[in-house]
Tab-separated table of C-alpha atoms and ligand atoms in Angstrom:
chain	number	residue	atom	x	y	z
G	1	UNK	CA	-24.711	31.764	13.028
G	2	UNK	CA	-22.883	28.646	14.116
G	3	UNK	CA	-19.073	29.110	13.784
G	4	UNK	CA	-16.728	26.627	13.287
G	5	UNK	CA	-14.816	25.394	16.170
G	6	UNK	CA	-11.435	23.918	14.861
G	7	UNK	CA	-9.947	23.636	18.663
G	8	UNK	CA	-13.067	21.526	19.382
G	9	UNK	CA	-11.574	19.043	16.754
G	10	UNK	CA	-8.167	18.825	18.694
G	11	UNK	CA	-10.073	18.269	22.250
G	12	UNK	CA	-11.980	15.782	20.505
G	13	UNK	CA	-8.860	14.055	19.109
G	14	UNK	CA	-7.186	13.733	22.622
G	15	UNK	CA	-10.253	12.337	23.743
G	16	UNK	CA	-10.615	9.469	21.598
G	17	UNK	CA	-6.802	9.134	22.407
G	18	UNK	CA	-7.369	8.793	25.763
G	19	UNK	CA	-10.456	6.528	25.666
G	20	UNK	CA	-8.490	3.936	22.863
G	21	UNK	CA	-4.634	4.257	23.055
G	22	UNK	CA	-2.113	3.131	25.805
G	23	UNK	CA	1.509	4.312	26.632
G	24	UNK	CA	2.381	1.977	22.791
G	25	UNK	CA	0.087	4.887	21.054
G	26	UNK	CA	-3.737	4.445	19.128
G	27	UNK	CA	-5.344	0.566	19.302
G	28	UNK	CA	-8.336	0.741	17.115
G	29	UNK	CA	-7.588	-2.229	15.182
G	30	UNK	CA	-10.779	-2.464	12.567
G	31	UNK	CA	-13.696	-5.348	14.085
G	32	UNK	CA	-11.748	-5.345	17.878
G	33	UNK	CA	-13.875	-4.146	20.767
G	34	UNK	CA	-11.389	-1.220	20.845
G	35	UNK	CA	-12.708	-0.042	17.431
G	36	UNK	CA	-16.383	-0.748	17.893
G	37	UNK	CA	-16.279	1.287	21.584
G	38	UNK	CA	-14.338	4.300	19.111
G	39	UNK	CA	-17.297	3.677	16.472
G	40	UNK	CA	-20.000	4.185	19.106
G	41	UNK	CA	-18.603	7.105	20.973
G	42	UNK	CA	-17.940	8.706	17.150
G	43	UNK	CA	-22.302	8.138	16.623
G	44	UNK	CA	-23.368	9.021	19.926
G	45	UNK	CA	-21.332	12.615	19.404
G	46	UNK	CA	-23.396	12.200	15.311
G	47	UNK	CA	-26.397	11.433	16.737
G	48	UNK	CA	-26.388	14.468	19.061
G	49	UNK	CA	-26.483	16.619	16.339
G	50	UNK	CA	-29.833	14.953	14.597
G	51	UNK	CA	-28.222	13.411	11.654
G	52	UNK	CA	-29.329	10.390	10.071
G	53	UNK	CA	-27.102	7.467	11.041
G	54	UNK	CA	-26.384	4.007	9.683
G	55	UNK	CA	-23.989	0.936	9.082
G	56	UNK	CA	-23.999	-0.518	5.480
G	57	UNK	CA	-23.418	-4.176	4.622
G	58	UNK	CA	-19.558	-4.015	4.599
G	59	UNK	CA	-19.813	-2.000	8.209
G	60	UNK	CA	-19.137	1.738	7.308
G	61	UNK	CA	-20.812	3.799	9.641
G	62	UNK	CA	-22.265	6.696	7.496
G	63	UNK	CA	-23.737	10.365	8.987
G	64	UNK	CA	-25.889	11.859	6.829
G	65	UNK	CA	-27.440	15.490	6.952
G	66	UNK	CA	-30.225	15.009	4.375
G	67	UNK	CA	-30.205	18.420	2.010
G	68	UNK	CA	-32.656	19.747	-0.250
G	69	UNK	CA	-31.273	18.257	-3.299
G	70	UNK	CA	-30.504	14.647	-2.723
G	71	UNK	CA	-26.749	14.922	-4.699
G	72	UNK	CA	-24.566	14.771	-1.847
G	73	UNK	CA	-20.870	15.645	-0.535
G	74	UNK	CA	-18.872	12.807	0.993
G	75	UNK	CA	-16.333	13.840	3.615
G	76	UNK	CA	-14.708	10.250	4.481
G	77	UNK	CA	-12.292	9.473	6.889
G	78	UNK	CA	-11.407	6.368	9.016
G	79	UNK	CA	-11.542	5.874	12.940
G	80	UNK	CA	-9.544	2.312	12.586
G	81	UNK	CA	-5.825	2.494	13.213
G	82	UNK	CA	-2.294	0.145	12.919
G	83	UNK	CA	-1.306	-1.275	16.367
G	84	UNK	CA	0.376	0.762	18.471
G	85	UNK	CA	-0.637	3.724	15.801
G	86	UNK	CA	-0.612	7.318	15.758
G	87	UNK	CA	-3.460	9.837	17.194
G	88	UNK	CA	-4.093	11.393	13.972
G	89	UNK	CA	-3.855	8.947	10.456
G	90	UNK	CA	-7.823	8.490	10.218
G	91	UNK	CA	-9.472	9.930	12.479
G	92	UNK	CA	-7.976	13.470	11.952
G	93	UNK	CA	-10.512	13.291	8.925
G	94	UNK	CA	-13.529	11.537	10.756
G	95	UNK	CA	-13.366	14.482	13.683
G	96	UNK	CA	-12.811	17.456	11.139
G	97	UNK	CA	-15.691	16.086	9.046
G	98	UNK	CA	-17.917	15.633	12.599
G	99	UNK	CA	-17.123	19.490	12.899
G	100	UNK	CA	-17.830	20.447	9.696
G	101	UNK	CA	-21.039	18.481	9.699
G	102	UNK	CA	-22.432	20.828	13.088
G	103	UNK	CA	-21.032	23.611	11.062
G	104	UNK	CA	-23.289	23.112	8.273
G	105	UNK	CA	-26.197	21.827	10.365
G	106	UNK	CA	-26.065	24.583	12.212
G	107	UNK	CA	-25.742	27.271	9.241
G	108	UNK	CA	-28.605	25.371	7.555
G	109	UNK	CA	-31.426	24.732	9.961
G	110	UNK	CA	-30.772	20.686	9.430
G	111	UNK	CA	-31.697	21.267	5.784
G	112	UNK	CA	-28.399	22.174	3.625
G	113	UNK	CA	-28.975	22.969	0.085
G	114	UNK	CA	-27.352	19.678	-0.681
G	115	UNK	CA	-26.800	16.446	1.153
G	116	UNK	CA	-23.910	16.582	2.672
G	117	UNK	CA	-22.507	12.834	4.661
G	118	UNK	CA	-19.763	11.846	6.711
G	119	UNK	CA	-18.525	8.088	5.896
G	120	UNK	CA	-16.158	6.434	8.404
G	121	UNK	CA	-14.804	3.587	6.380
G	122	UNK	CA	-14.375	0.280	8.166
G	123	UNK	CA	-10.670	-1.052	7.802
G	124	UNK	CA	-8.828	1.001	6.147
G	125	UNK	CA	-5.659	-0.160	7.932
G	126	UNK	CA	-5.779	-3.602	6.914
G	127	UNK	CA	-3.553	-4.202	9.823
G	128	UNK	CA	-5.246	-7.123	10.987
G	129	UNK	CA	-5.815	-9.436	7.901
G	130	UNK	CA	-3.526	-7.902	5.477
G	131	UNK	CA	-5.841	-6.207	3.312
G	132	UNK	CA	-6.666	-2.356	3.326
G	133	UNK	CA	-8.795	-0.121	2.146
G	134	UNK	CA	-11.598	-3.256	3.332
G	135	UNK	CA	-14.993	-0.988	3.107
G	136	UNK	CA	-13.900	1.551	0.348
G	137	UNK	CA	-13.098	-0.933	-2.184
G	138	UNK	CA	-16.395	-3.022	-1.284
G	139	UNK	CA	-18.237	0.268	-1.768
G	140	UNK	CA	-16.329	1.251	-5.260
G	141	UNK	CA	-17.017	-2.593	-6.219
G	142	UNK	CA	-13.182	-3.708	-6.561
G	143	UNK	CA	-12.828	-5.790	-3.765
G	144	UNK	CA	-12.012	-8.986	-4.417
G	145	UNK	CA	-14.147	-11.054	-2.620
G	146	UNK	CA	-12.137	-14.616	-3.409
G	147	UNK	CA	-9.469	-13.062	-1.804
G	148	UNK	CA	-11.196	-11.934	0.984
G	149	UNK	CA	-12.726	-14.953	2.162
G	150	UNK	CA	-9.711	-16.496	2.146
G	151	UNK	CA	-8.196	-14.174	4.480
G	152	UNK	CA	-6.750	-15.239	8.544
G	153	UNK	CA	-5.322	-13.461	10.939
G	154	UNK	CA	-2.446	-14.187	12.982
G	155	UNK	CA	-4.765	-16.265	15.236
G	156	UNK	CA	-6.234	-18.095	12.434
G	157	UNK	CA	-9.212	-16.599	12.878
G	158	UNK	CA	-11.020	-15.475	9.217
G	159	UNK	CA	-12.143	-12.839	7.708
G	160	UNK	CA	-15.670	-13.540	6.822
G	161	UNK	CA	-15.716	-15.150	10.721
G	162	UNK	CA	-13.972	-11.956	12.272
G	163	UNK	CA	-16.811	-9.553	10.413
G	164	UNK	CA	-19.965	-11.639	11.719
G	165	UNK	CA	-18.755	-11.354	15.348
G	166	UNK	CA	-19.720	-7.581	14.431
G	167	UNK	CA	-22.553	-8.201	12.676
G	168	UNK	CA	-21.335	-8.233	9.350
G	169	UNK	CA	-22.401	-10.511	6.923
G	170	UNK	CA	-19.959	-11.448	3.978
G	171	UNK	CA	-22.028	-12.502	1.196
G	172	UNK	CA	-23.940	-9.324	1.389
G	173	UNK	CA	-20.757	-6.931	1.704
G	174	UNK	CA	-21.357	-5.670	-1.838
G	175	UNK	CA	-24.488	-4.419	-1.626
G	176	UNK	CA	-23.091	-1.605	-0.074
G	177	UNK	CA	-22.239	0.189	-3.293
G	178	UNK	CA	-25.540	1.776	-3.178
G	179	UNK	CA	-24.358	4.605	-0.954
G	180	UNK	CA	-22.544	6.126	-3.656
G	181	UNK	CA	-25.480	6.305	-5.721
G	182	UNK	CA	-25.880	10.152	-5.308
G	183	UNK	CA	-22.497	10.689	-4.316
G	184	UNK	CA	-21.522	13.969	-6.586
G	185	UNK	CA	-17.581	15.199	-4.662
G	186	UNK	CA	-15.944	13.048	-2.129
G	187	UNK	CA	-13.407	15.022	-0.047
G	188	UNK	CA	-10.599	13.714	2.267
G	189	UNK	CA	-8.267	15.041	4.902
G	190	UNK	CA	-5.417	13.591	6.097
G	191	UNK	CA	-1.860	13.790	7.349
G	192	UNK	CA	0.555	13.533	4.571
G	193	UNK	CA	3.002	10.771	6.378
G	194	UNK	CA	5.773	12.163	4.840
G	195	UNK	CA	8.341	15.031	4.961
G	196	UNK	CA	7.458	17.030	1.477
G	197	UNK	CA	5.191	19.395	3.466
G	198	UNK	CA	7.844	19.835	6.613
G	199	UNK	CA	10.376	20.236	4.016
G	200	UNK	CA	9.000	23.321	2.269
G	201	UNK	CA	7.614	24.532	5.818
G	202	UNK	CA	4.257	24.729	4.330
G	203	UNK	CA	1.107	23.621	6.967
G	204	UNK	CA	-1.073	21.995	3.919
G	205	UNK	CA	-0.705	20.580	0.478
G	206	UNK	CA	-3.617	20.082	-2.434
G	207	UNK	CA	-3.142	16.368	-3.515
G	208	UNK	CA	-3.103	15.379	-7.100
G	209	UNK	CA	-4.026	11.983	-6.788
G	210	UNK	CA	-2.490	8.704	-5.800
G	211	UNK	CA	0.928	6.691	-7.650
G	212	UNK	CA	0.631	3.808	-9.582
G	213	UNK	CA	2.397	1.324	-8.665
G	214	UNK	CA	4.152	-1.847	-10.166
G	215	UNK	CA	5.730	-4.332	-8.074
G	216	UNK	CA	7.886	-6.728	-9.905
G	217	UNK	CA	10.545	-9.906	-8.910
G	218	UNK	CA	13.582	-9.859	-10.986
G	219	UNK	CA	15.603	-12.855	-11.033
G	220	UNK	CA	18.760	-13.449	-12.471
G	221	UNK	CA	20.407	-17.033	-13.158
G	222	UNK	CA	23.979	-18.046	-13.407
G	223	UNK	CA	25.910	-20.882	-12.584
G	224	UNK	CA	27.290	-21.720	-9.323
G	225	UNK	CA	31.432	-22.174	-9.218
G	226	UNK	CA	34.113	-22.269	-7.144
G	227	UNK	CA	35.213	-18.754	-5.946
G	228	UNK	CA	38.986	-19.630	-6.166
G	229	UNK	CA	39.355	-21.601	-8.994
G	230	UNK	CA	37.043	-20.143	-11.255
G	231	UNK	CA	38.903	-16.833	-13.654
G	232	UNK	CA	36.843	-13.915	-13.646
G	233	UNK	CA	36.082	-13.883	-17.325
G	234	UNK	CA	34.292	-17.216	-17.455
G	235	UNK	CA	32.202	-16.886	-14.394
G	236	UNK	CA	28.181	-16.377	-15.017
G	237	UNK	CA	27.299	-14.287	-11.907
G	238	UNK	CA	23.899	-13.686	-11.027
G	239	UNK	CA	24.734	-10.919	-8.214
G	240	UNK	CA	27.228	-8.941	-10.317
G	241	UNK	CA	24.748	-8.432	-13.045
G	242	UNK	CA	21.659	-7.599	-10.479
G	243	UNK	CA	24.287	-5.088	-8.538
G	244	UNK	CA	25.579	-3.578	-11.930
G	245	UNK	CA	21.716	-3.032	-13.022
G	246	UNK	CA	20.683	-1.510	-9.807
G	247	UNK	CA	22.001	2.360	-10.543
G	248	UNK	CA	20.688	2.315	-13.712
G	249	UNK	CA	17.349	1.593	-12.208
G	250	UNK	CA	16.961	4.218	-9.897
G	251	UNK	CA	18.341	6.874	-12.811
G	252	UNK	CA	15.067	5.576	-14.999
G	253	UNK	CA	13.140	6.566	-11.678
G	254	UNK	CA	14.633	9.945	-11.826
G	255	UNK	CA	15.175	10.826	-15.024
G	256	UNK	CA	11.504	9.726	-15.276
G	257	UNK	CA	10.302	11.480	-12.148
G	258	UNK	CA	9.306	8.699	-10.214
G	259	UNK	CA	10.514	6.745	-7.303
G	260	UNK	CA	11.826	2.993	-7.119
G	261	UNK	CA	12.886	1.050	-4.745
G	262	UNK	CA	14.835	-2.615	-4.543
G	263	UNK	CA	14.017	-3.657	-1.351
G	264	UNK	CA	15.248	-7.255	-1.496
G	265	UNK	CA	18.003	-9.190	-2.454
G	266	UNK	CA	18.216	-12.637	-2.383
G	267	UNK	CA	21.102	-14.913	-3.366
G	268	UNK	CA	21.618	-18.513	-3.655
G	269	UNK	CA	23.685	-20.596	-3.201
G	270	UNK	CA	24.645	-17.487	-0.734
G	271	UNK	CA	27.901	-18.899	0.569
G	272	UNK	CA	30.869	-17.191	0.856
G	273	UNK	CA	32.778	-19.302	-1.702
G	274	UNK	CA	30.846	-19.859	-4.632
G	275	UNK	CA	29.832	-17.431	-7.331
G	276	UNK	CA	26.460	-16.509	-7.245
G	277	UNK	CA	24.048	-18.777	-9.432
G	278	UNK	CA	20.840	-17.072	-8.634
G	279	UNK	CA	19.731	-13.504	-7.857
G	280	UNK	CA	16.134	-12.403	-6.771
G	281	UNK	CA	15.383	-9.068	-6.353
G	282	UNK	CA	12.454	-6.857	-5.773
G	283	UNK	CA	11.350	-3.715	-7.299
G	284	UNK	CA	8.900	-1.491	-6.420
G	285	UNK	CA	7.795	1.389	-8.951
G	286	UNK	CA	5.732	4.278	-8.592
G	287	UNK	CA	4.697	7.354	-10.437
G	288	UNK	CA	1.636	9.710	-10.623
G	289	UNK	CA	1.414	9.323	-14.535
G	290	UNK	CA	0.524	6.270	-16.094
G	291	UNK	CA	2.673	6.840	-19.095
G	292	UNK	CA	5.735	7.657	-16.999
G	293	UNK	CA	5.207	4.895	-15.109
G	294	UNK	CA	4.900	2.130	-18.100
G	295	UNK	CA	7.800	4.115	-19.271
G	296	UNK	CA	10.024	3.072	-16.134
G	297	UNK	CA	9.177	-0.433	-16.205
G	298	UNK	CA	10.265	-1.091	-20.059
G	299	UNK	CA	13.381	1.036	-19.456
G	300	UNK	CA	13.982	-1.456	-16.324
G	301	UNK	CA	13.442	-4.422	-18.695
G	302	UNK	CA	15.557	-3.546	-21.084
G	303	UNK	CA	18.073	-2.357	-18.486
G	304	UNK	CA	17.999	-5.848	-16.695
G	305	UNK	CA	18.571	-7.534	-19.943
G	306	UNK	CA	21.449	-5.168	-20.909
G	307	UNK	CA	23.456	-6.529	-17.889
G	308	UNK	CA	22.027	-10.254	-18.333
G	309	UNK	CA	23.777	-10.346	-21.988
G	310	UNK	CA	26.883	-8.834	-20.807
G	311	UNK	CA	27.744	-10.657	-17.526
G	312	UNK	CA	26.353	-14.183	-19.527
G	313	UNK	CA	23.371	-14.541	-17.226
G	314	UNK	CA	19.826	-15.254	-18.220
G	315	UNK	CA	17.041	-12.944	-16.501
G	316	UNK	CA	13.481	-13.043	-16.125
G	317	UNK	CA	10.608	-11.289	-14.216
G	318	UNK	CA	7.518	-11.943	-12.415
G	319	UNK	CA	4.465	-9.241	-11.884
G	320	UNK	CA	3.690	-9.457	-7.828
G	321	UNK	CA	1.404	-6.667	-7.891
G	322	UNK	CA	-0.148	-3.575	-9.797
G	323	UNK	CA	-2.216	-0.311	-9.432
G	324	UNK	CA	-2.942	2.119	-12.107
G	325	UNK	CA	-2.362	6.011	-10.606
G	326	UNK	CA	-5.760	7.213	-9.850
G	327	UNK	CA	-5.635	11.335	-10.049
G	328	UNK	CA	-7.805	13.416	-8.663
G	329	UNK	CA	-10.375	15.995	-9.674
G	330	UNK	CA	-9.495	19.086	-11.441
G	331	UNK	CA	-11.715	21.346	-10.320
G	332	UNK	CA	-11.839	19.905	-6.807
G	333	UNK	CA	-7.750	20.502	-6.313
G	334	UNK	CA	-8.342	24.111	-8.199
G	335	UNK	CA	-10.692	24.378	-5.179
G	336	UNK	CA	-8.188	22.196	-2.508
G	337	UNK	CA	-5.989	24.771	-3.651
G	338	UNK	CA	-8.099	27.990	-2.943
G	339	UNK	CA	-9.065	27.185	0.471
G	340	UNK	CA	-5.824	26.708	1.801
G	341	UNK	CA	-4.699	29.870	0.072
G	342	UNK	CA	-7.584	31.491	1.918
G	343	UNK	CA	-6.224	29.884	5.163
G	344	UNK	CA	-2.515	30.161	5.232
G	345	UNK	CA	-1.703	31.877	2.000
G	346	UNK	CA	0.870	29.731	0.464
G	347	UNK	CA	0.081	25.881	-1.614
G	348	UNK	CA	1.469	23.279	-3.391
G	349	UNK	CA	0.224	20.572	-5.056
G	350	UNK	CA	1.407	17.195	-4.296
G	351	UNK	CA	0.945	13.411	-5.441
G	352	UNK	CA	0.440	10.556	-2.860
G	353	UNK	CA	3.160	7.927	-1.768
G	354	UNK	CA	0.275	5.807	-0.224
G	355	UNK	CA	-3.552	4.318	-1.002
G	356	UNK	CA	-6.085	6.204	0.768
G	357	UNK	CA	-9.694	5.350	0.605
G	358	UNK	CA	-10.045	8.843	-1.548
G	359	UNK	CA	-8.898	6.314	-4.167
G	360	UNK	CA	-11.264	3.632	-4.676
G	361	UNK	CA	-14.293	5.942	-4.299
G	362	UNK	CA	-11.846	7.873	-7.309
G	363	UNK	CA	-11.692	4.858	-9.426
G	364	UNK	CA	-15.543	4.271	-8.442
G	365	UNK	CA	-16.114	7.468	-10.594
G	366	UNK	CA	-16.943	10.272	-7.569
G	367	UNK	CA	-14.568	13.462	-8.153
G	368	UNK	CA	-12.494	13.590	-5.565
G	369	UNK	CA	-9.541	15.372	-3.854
G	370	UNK	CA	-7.175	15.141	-0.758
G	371	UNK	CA	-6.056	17.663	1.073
G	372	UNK	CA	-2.887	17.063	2.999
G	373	UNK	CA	-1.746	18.677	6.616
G	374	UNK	CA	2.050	18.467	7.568
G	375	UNK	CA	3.572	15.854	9.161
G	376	UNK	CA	6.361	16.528	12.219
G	377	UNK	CA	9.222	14.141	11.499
G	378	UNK	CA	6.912	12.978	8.389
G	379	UNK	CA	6.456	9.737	10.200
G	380	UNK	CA	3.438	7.745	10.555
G	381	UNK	CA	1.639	4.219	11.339
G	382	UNK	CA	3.976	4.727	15.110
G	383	UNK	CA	3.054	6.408	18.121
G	384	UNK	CA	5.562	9.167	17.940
G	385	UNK	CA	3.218	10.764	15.151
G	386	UNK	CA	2.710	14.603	15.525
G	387	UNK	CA	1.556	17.144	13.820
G	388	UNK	CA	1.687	21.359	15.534
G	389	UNK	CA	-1.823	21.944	17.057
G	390	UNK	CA	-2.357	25.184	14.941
G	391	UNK	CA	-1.547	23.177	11.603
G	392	UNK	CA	-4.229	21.050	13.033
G	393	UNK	CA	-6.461	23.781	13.245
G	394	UNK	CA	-5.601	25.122	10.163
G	395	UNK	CA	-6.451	22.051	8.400
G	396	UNK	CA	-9.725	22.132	10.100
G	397	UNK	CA	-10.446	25.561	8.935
G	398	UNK	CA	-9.446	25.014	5.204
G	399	UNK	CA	-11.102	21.549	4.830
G	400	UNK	CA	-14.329	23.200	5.801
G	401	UNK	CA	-13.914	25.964	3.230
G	402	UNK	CA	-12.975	23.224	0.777
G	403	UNK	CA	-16.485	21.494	1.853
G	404	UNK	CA	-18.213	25.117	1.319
G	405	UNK	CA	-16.916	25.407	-2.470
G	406	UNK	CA	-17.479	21.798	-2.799
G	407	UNK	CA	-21.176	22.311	-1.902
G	408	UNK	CA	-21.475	24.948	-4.325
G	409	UNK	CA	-19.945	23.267	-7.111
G	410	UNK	CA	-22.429	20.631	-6.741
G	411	UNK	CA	-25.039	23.017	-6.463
G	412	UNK	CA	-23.998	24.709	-9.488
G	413	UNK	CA	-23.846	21.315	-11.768
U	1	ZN	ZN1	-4.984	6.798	7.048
């Protein structure tokens, strides 16, 4: 019987490393020549092992090892990295799937008891045009394609013009959404790109889904006056009331079990000597439960007009951008869960800081589940990304029991 080969996975790691990264770290930026010579040396290693391989409309490249029953497993990952990336976000995932993929052939004679298919999704990164998660979301159907055609590069150079120099043809990106049709578990692996893991010393995490997020501009309006002449208690400043509000936003966030962050502050006339008439700041809210989360932004409202009324201010706010939090499976982290207990004997279950394609094909309807491997440092998107080689194989290990319940949970449906 075929056995596993986790070390395989690392080998296979350091060679993609050394065929597309440079002394700055990983440069597979999505629809450069970098990323389509990754994509082809990622199918000629699929093709060796007699699976069915194709490109859809929106340029996923998608393995398939056609089973008995046509429901199938998706194991996704993504071979596209940041600039000057790490040698692990994405492609960890695309390489532990590859593995798990011979596994299975191998077990199975070619002919698994259901489909099971490897999907490397194109862009993920979004690094070049601003907008990630390109080919999941066109596959789930929430891309926006206004949006999208409007996008440029730094060079100017757009979006729809960028995907036809590889073949890709934008008006037919949606048609993609087909390959979920049978889709019945979708199962990703992936570093976590944070420290909760390396905190707890614990190689691998279940994760229970992704935050939601709401993204807000809060401005605050005063009048401007002189700094010396002016007394204190007839001045209408715009910074004091944003600075007194700011504590009381981050205790909603905690009290609430969330995180926030105000990550910009903006004042005008923003001279030394006059009192502040106008204060913009951002906020950025996140939490796994949708309740929790609507609960933090009304506290925040209310908060910011608290402090408006009592420093004399007037405030007002401005939606930049909003996700819902998309959990994850039940029964798929139950199973996340078992298979790393089988591995390394101790869990935990964690929530998601950032998107991962695992979402859209979650809000597309497939049950789905992460499973998260620890990060060193818990720093990502930079070249100094690391993770301990026997985590890595680890990870490799569990995933693939993961994709073993997975396939009999299927099965058994
Ligand atoms: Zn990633």
């Amino acid at each position: 019987m075929h056995k596993l080969n986790p070390h395989r996975t690392i080998e296979e790691l350091k060679e993609l490393r050394s065929l597309t990264g440079d002394e700055n770290g990983a440069q597979r930026v999505a629809f450069t020549q970098t990323w389509a010579d990754a994509r082809a040396w990622l199918q000629r290693k699929a093709e060796s092992l007699g699976a069915e391989v194709h490109r859809d409309e929106a340029g996923n490249l998608w393995i398939t090892l056609q089973g008995e029953s046509p429901k199938a497993l998706l194991i996704g990952g993504h071979i596209d990295s940041v600039p000057n990336g790490g040698w692990l976000d994405g492609c960890l995932n695309t390489l532990a799937g590859l593995e798990i993929l011979r596994r299975i052939d191998s077990q199975y004679n070619g002919k698994p008891p259901v489909t099971v298919r490897l999907v490397d999704w194109a862009d993920e990164e979004g690094a070049r045009f601003g907008k990630s998660l390109f080919g999941s979301s066109a596959c789930s159907g929430n891309l926006d394609l206004n949006e999208a055609r409007g996008l440029k590069d730094k060079e100017g150079m757009s979006l729809p013009n960028a995907l036809q120099a590889r073949g890709i043809n934008f008006d037919e990106l949606m048609n993609c959404g087909r390959e979920l049709r049978n889709a019945a578990a979708y199962l990703e692996l992936h570093i976590e790109q944070g420290p909760v893991l390396l905190d707890l010393g614990l190689p691998l995490g279940a994760v229970l889904g992704t935050f939601g997020v709401e993204r807000h501009a809060i401005t605050f309006r005063g009048q401007a006056a002189h700094s010396g002449s002016t007394p204190m208690d007839k001045r209408k400043d715009a910074f004091l009331a944003a600075a007194k509000m700011s504590p009381e936003i981050y205790r909603i966030a905690e009290r609430n079990g969330g995180v926030c962050t105000i990550g910009s502050c903006l004042t005008r006339p923003g001279i030394v000597t006059s009192v502040v008439e106008e204060c913009r700041v951002t906020l950025d809210q996140r939490h796994l439960d949708g309740d929790a989360l609507t609960r933090m932004l009304t506290e925040a409202r209310e908060a910011s007009e608290r402090f408006a009324q009592e420093g004399n201010v007037m405030v007002s706010w401005e939606r930049l951008w909003q996700i819902e939090p998309i959990p994850f499976d039940n029964d798929l982290i139950a199973l996340c869960e078992e298979s790393i207990a089988e591995t390394c004997g101790t869990t935990h279950r964690l929530p998601s800081g950032p998107l991962h394609d695992a979402a859209e094909v979650a809000r597309a309807g497939v049950p789905t589940v992460m499973m998260f491997v620890q990060s060193l440092q818990g720093i990502s998107h930079n070249k100094i990304e690391d993770t301990k080689e026997e985590h890595l194989e680890m990870a490799v290990s569990a995933f693939d029991r993961l994709a073993s319940k997975a396939m009999e949970w299927i099965a058994s449906r």
